[in-house]
Short mmCIF file of C-alpha atoms and ligand atoms in Angstrom, two decimals:
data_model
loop_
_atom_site.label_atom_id
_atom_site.label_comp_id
_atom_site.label_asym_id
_atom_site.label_seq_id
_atom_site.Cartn_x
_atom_site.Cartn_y
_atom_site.Cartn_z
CA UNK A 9 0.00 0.00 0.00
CA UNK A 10 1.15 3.47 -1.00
CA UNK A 11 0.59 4.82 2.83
CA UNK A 12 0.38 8.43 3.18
CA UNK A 13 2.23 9.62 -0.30
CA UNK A 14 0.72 11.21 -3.23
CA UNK A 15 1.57 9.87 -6.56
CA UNK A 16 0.79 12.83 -9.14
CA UNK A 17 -1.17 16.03 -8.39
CA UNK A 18 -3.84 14.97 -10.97
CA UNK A 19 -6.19 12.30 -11.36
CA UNK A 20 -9.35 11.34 -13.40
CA UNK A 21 -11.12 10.03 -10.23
CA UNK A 22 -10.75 10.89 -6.81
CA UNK A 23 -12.74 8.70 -4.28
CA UNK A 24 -13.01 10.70 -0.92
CA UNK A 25 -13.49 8.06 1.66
CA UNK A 26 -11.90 4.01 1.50
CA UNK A 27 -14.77 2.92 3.46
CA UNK A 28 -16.79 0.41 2.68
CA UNK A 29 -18.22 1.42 -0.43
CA UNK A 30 -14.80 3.71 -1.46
CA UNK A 31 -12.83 0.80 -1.00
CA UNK A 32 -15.00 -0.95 -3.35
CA UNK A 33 -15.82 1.58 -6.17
CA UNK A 34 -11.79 1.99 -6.29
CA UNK A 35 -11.39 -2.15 -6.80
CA UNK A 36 -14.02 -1.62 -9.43
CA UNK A 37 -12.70 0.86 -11.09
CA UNK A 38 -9.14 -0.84 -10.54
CA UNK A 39 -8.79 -2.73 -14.43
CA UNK A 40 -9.95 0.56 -15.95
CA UNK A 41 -7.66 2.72 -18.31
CA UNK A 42 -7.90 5.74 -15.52
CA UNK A 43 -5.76 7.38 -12.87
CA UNK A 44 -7.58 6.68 -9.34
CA UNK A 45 -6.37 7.65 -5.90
CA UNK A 46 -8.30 7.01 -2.69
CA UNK A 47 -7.99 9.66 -0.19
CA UNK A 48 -9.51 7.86 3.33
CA UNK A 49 -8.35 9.69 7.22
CA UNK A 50 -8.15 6.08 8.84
CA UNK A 51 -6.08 2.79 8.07
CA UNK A 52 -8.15 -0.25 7.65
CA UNK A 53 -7.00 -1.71 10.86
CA UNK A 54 -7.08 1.29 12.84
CA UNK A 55 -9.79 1.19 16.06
CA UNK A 56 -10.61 4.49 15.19
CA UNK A 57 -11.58 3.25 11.51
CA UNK A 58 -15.64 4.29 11.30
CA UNK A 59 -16.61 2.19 8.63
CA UNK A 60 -14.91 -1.22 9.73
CA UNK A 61 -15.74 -1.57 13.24
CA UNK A 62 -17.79 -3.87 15.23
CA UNK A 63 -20.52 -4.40 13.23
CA UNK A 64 -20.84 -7.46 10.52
CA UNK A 65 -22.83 -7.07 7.24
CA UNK A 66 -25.63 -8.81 5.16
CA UNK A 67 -24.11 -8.69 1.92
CA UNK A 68 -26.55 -9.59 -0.55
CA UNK A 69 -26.37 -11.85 -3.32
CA UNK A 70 -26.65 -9.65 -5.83
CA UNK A 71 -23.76 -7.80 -3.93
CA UNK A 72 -21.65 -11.22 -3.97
CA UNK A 73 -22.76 -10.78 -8.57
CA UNK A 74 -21.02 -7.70 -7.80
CA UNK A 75 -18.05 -8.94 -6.18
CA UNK A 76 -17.40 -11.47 -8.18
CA UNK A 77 -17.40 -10.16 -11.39
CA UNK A 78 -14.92 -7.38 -9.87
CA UNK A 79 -12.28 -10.67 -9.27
CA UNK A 80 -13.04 -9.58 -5.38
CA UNK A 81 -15.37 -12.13 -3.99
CA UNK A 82 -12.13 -14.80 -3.68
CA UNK A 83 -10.67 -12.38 -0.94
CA UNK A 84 -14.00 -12.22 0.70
CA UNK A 85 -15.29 -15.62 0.63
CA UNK A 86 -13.20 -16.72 3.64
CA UNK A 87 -15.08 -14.20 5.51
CA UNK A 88 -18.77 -14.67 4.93
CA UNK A 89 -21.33 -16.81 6.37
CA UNK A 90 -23.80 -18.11 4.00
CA UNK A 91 -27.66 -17.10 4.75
CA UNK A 92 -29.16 -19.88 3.47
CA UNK A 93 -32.65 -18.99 4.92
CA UNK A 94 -34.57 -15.89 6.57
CA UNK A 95 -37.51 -16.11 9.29
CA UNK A 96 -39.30 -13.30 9.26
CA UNK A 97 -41.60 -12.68 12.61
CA UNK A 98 -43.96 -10.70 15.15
CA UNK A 99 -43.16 -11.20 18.65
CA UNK A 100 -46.01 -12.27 20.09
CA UNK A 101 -48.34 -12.83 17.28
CA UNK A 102 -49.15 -15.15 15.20
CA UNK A 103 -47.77 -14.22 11.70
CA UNK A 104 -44.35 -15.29 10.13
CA UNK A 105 -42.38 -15.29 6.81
CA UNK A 106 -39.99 -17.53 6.03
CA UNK A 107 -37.44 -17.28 2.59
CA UNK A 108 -35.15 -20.13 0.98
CA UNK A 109 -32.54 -19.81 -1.26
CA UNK A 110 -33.49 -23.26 -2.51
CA UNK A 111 -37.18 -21.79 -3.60
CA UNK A 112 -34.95 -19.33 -5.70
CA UNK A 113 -32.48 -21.06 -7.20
CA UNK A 114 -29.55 -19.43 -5.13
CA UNK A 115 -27.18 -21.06 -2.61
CA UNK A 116 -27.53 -18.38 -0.29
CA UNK A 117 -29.94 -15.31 -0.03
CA UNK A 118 -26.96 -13.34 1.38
CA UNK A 119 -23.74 -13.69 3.42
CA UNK A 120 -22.56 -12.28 6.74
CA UNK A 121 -19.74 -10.52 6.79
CA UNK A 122 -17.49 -8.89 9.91
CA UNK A 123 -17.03 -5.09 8.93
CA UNK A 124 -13.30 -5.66 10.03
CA UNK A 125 -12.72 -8.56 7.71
CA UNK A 126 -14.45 -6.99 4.84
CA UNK A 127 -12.08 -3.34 4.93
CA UNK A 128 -9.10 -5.76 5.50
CA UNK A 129 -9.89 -7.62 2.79
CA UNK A 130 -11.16 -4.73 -0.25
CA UNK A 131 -7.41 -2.81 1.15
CA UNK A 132 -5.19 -6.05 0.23
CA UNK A 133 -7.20 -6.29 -3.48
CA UNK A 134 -5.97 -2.74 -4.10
CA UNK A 135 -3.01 -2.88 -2.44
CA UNK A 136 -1.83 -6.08 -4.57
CA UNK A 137 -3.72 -4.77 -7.73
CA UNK A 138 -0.62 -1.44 -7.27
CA UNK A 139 -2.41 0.64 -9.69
CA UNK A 140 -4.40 2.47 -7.42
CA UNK A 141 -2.97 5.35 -5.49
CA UNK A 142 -4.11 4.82 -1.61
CA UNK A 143 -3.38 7.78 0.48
CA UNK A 144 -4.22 7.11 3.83
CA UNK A 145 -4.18 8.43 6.08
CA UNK A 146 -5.09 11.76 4.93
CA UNK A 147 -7.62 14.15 5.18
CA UNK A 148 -10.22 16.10 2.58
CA UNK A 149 -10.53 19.62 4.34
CA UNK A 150 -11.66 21.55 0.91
CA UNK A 151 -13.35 20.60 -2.56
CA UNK A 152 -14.57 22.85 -5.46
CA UNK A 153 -15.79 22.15 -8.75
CA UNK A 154 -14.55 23.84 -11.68
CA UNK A 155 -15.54 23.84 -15.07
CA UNK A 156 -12.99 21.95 -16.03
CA UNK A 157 -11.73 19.89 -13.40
CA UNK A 158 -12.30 19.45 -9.42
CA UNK A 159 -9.57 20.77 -6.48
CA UNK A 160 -8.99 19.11 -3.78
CA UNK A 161 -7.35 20.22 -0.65
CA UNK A 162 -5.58 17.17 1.26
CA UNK A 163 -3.92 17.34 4.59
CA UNK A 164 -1.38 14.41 4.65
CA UNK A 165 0.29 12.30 7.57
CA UNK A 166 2.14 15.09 9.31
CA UNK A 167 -0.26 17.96 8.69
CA UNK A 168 1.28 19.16 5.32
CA UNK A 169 -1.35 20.74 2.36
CA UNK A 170 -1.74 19.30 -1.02
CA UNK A 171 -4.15 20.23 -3.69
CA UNK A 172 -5.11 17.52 -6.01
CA UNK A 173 -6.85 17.88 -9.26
CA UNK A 174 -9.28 15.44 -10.99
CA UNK A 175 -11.93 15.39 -13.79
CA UNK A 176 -14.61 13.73 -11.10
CA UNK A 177 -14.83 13.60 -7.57
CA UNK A 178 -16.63 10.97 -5.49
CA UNK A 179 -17.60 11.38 -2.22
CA UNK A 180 -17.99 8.44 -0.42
CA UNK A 181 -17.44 9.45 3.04
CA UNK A 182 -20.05 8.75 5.06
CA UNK A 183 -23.32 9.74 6.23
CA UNK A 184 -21.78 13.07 7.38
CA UNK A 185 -20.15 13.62 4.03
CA UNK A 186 -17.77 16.67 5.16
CA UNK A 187 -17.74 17.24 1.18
CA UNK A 188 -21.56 17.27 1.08
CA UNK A 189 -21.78 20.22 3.53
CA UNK A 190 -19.24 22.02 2.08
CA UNK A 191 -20.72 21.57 -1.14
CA UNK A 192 -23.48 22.85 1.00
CA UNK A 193 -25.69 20.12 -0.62
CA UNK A 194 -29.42 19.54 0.88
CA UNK A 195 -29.60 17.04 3.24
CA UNK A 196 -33.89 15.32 4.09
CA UNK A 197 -33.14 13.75 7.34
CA UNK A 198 -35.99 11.96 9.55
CA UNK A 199 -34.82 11.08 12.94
CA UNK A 200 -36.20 8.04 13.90
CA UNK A 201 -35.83 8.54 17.48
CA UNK A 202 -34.33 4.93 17.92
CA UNK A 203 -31.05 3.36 18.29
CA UNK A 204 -29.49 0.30 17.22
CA UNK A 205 -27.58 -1.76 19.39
CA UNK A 206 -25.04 -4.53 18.02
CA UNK A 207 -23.15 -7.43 19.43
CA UNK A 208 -22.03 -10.61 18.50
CA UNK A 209 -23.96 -13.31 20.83
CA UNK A 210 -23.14 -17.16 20.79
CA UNK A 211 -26.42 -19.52 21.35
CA UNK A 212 -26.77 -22.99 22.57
CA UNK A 213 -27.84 -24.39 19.44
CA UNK A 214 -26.35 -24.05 15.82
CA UNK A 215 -27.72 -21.51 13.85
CA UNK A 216 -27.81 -23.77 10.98
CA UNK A 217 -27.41 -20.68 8.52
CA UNK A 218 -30.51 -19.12 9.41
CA UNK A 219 -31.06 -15.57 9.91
CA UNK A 220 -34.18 -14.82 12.36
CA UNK A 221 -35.69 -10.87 11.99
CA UNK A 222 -37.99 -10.30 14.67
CA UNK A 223 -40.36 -7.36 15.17
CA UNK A 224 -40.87 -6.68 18.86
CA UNK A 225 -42.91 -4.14 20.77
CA UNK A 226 -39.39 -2.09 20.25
CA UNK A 227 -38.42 -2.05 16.90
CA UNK A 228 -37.01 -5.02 14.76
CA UNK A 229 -34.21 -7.57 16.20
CA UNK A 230 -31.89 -9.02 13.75
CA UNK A 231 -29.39 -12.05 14.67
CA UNK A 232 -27.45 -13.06 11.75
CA UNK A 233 -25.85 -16.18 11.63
CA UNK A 234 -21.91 -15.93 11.67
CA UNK A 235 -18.64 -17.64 11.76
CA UNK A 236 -17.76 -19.61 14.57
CA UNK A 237 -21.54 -20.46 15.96
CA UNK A 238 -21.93 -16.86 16.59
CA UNK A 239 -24.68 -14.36 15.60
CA UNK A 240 -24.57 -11.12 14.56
CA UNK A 241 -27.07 -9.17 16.88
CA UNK A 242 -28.92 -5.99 15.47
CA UNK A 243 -31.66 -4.77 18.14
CA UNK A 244 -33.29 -1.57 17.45
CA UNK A 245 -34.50 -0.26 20.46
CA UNK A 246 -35.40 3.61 22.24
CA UNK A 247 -31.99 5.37 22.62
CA UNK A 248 -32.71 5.59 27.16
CA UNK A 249 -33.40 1.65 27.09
CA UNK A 250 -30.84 0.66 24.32
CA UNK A 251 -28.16 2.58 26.44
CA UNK A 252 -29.04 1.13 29.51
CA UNK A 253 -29.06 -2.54 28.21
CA UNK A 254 -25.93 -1.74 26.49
CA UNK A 255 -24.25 -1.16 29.52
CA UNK A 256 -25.80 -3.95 31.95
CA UNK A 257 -23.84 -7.15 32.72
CA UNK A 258 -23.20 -9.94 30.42
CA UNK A 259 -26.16 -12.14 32.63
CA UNK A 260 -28.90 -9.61 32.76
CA UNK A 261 -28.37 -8.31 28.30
CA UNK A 262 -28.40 -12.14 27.91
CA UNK A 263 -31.74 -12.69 29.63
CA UNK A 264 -33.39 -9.14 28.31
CA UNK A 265 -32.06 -10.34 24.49
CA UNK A 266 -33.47 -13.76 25.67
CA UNK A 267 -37.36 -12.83 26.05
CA UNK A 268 -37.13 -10.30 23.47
CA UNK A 269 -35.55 -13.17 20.61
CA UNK A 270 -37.19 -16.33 22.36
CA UNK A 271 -35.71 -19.94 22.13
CA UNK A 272 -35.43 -20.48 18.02
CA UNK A 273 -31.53 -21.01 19.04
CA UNK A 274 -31.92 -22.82 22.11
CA UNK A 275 -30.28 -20.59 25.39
CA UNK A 276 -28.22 -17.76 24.67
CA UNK A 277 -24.82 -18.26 26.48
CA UNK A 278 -22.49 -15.36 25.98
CA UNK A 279 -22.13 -12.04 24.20
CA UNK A 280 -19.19 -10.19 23.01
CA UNK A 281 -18.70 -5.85 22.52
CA UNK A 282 -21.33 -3.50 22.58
CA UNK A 283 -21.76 -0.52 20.02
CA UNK A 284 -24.84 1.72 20.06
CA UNK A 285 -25.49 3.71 17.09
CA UNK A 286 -28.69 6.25 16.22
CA UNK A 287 -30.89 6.03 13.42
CA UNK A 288 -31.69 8.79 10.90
CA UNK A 289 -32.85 8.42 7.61
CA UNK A 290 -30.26 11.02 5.45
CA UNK A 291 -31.03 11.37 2.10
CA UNK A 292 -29.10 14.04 -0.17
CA UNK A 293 -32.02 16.09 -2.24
CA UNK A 294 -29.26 16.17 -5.26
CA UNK A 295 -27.15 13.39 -6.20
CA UNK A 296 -24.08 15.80 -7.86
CA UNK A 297 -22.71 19.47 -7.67
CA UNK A 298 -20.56 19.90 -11.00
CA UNK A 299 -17.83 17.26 -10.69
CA UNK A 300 -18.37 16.22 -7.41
CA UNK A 301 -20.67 12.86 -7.05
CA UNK A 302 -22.11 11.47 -3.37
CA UNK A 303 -22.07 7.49 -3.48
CA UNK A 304 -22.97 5.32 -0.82
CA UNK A 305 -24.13 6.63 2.60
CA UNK A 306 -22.90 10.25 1.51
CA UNK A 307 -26.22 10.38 -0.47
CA UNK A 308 -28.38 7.71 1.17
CA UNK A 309 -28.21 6.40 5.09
CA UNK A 310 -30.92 4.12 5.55
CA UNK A 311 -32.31 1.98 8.54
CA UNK A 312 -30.43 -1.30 8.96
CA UNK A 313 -34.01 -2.98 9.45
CA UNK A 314 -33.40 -4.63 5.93
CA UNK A 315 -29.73 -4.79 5.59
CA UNK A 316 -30.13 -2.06 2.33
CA UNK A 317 -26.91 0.23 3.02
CA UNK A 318 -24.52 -1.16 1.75
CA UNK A 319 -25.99 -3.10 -1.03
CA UNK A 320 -27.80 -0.13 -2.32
CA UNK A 321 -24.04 1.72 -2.25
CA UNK A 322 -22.73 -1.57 -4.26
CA UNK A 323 -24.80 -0.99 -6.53
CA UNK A 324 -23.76 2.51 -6.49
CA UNK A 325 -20.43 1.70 -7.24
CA UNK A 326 -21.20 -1.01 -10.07
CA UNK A 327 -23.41 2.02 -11.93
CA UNK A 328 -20.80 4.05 -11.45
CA UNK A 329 -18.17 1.86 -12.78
CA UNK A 330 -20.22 0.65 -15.81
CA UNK A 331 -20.78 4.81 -17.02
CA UNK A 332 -17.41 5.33 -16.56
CA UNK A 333 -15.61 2.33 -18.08
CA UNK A 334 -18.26 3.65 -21.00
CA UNK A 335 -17.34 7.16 -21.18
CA UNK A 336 -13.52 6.36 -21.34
CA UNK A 337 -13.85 3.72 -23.76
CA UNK A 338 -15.79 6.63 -26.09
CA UNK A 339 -12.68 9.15 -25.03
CA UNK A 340 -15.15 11.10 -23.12
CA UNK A 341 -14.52 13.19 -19.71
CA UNK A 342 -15.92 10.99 -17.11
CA UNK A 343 -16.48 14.10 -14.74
CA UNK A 344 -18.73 15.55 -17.65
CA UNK A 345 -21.99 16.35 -17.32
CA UNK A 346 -24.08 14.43 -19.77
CA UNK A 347 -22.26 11.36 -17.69
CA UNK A 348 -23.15 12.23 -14.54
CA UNK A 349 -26.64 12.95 -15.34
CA UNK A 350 -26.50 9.52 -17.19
CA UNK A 351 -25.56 7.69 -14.03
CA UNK A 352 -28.03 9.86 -11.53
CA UNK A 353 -30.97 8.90 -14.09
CA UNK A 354 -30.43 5.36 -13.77
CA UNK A 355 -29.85 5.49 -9.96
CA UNK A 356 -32.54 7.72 -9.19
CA UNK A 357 -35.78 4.56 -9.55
CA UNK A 358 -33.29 2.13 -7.18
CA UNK A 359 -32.66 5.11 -4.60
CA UNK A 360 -36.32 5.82 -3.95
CA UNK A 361 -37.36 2.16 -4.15
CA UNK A 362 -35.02 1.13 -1.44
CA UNK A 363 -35.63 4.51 0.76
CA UNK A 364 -39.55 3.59 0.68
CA UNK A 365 -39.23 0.23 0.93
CA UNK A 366 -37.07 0.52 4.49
CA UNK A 367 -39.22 3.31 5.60
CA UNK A 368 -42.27 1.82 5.47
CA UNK A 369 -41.14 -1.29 7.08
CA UNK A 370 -39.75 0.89 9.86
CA UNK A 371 -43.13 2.87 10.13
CA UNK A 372 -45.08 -0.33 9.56
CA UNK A 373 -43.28 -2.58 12.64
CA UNK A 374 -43.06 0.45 15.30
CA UNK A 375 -46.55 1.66 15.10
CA UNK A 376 -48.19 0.70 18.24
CA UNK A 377 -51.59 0.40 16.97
CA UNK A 378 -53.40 -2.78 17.75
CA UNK A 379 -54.92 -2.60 14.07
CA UNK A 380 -52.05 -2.20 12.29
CA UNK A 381 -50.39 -4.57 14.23
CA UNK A 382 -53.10 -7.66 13.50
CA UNK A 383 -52.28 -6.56 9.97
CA UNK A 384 -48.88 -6.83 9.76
CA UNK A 385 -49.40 -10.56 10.81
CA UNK A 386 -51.63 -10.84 8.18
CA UNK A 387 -49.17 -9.31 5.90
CA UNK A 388 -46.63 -11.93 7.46
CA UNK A 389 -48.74 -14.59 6.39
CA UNK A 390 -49.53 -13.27 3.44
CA UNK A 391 -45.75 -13.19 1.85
CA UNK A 392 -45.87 -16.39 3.45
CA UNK A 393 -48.50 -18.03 1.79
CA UNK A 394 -48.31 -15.77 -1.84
CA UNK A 395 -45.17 -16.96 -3.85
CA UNK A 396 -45.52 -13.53 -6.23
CA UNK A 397 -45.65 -11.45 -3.14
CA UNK A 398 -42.49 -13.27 -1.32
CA UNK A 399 -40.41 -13.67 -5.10
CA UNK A 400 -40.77 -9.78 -5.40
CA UNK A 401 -39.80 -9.62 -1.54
CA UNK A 402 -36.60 -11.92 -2.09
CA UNK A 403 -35.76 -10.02 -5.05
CA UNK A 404 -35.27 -6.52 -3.46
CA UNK A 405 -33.93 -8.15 -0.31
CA UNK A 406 -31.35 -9.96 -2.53
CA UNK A 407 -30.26 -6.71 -4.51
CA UNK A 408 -31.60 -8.49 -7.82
CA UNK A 409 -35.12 -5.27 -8.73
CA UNK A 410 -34.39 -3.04 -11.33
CA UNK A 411 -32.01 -1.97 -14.30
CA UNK A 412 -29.20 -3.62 -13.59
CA UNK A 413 -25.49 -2.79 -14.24
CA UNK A 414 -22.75 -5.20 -16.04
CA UNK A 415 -21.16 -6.05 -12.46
CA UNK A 416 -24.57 -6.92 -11.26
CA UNK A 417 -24.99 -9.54 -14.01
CA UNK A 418 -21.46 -11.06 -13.40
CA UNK A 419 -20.18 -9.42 -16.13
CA UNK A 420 -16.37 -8.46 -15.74
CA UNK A 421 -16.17 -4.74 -17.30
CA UNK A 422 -13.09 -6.06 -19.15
C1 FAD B 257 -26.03 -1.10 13.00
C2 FAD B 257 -25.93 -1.10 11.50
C3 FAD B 257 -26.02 -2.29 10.79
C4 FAD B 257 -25.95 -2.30 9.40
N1 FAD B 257 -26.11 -3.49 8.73
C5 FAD B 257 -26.14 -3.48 7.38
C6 FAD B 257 -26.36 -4.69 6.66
O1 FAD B 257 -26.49 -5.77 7.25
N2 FAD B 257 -26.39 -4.64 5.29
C7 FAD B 257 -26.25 -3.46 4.61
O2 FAD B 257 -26.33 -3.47 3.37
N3 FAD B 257 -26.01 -2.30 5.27
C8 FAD B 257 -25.95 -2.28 6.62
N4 FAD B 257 -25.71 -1.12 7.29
C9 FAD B 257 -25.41 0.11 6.50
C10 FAD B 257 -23.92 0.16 6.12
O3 FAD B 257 -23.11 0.02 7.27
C11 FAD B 257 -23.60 1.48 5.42
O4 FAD B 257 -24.48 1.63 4.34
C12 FAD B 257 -22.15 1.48 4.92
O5 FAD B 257 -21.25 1.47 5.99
C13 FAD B 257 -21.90 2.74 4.10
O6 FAD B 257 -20.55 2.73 3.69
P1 FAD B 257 -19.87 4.05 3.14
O7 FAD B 257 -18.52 3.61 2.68
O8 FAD B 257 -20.77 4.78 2.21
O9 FAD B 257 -19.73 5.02 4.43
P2 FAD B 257 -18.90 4.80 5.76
O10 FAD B 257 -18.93 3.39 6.16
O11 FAD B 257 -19.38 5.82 6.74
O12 FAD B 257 -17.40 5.17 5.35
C14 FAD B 257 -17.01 6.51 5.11
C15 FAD B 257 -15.48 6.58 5.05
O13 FAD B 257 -15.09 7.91 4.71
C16 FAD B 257 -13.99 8.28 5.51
N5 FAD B 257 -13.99 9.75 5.61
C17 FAD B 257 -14.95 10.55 6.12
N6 FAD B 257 -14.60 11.85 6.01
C18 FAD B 257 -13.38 11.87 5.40
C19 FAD B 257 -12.49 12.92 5.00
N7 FAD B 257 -12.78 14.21 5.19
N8 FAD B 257 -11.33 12.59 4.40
C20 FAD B 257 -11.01 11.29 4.20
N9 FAD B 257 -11.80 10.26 4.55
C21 FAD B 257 -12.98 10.54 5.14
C22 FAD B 257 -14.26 7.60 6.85
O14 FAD B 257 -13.07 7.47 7.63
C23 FAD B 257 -14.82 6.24 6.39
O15 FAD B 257 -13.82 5.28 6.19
C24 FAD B 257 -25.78 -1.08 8.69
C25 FAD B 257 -25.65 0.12 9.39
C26 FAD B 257 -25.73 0.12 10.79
C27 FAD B 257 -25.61 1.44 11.53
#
């Protein structure tokens, strides 16, 4: 890994951020014919690192397409738990959902993947693949878009200034997307007023690579099945009671998690780290501003209810990747307009499907209405019982609605 130098002072992409979906628009874009350096303020392994911490991921199958036709999914596979089936239920009532991948034709619906493993994992493809220029760690502190190209203002290791120059930026750094305020770009946010707590909790019983999503009085509980006979916990719950479980003893969070997840895994006997983190829905009200591009959370932070995130940013970065490797195949700029609006068209349908979709199961599952919640066991047993309803369920789940982009096919870009 180039650590903390700068190559050349200009580029044709700059990806602000190595996160999660950085890191992988950069291995994407990695067999292209263009000059790409990612600019990211924490090394994979650091502690401090925001995007691989504690938590693990549902990456989706049609992320794994994605993957996989990048030559990635090799370095991953050692890492991910299959999800070879999904329960779906209402604690306390009577409906529940439950998905296969054999009724689809898939080995897996998904796989679980620790954030950790996953950034260690995209930094050694682009590390060995050389051609990329990784600057890390370093610092955007200024971007503006010219007609002509995009300036960048980098602090290095050390403190000292560059400016970089490049025909598009992409900002793929974070929810908080420093470049997104400075661009001074409109943020829609909805506070959900709940936070999510995450651990990794070992049961009794094998998980048998099922996940279980459970929809308490609360807010949805998600345990993943991982590595090791572990799960991957996801509880959303109000911020006072998710801090206070978060900090109780290892006996009393395993008997709360206990009657809130019931016996489907036997006894749960021990739980690992706590992380809290609060929910907002952030959604950028403009995709671009000139050169300058959001990807990923930067212009979309959803509700983990479904596991969307990161899979809607994957598929992000495999849009992305197919305009470009167009553009410079044609000799065009891939920073100019007509491309960027090509790309934002064709994201735009997936963007608001997936922002609905999550919404409305967050709005649906936390309304305390004794109506709404007999129907939502109907509407469990309903995408139980309807294959058309669950196949159209599986597909979005699975990353596989929509328009979809070479990666997302399996097709290698070259
Ligand atoms: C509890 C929880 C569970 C989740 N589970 C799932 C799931 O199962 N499936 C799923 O699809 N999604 C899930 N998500 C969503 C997923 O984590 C996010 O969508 C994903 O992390 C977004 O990645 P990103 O790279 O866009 O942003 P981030 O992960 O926030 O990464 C941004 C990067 O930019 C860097 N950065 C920021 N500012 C600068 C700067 N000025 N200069 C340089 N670098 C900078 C940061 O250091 C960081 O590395 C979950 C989210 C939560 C909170």
């Amino acid at each position: 890994m180039r650590s903390a130098r700068f190559m050349r002072d200009e580029y044709d992409i700059l990806i602000v951020g190595g996160g999660m979906v950085g890191a992988s628009l950069a291995a994407a874009l990695a067999p292209l014919p263009v000059r790409v350096a990612v600019i990211e303020a924490f090394p994979p392994a650091s502690a401090a690192q925001p995007s691989y911490d504690d938590r693990s991921t549902a990456v989706a199958h049609g992320s794994r397409k994605i993957f996989e036709a990048m030559g990635c999914w090799q370095a991953l596979v050692e890492a991910a738990t299959p999800i070879e089936r999904i329960h779906v239920s209402d604690r306390g009532r009577f409906g529940f959902a439950r998905l296969d991948a054999d009724d689809f034709g898939t080995g897996a619906l998904g796989y679980v993947v620790e954030n950790r493993r996953l950034g260690q994992a995209l930094w050694r493809v682009l590390g060995e693949a050389g051609d990329t220029d990784l600057l890390c760690p370093a610092r955007v502190c200024g971007v503006e878009s010219q007609p002509h190209r995009a300036l960048v203002d980098v602090a290095l290791d050390g403190g000292r200034m560059v400016t970089l120059r490049a025909a598009l930026v992409v900002a793929a750094d974070g929810a908080r997307s420093p470049v997104r305020e400075q661009l001074r770009i409109p943020v829609t946010i909805r506070d959900y007023g709940q936070t999510a707590l995450i651990a990794n909790v070992t049961p009794a019983e094998p998980h048998g690579n099922e996940a279980f999503e459970r929809f308490t009085d609360h807010g949805p509980l998600a345990m993943l099945p991982l590595s090791a006979g572990r799960c991957s916990l996801v509880w959303t719950l109000p911020p006072d009671l998710a801090q206070e479980i978060s900090e109780s003893a290892d006996a009393r969070f395993l008997d709360d998690l206990q009657s809130a997840f019931g016996y489907r895994l036997g006894r749960l006997t021990r739980v690992g780290q706590r992380q809290t983190y609060p929910l907002k829905l952030a959604q950028a009200r403009q995709q671009s501003s000139g050169r300058v591009l959001l990807i990923g959370n930067a212009c979309h932070s959803l509700h983990p209810v479904a596991g969307q995130g990161f899979n809607l940013g994957m598929r992000d970065v495999a849009s992305l990747a197919d305009v470009v490797c167009d553009a410079v195949a044609g000799g065009d700029d891939p920073g100019a307009v007509d491309v960027l609006e090509r790309y934002q068209a064709w994201r735009e349908q997936d963007h608001k499907r997936v922002v609905s979709f999550t919404d409305a199961l967050v709005r649906l599952f936390t309304n305390p209405l004794a109506p709404v919640k007999a129907a939502r066991g109907l509407g469990l047993l309903g995408l139980d019982l309807l294959p058309g309803a669950k196949t159209r369920f599986a597909r979005q789940s699975m990353g596989l609605a929509g328009r979809l982009p070479r990666l997302a096919r399996g097709i290698a870009l070259t």
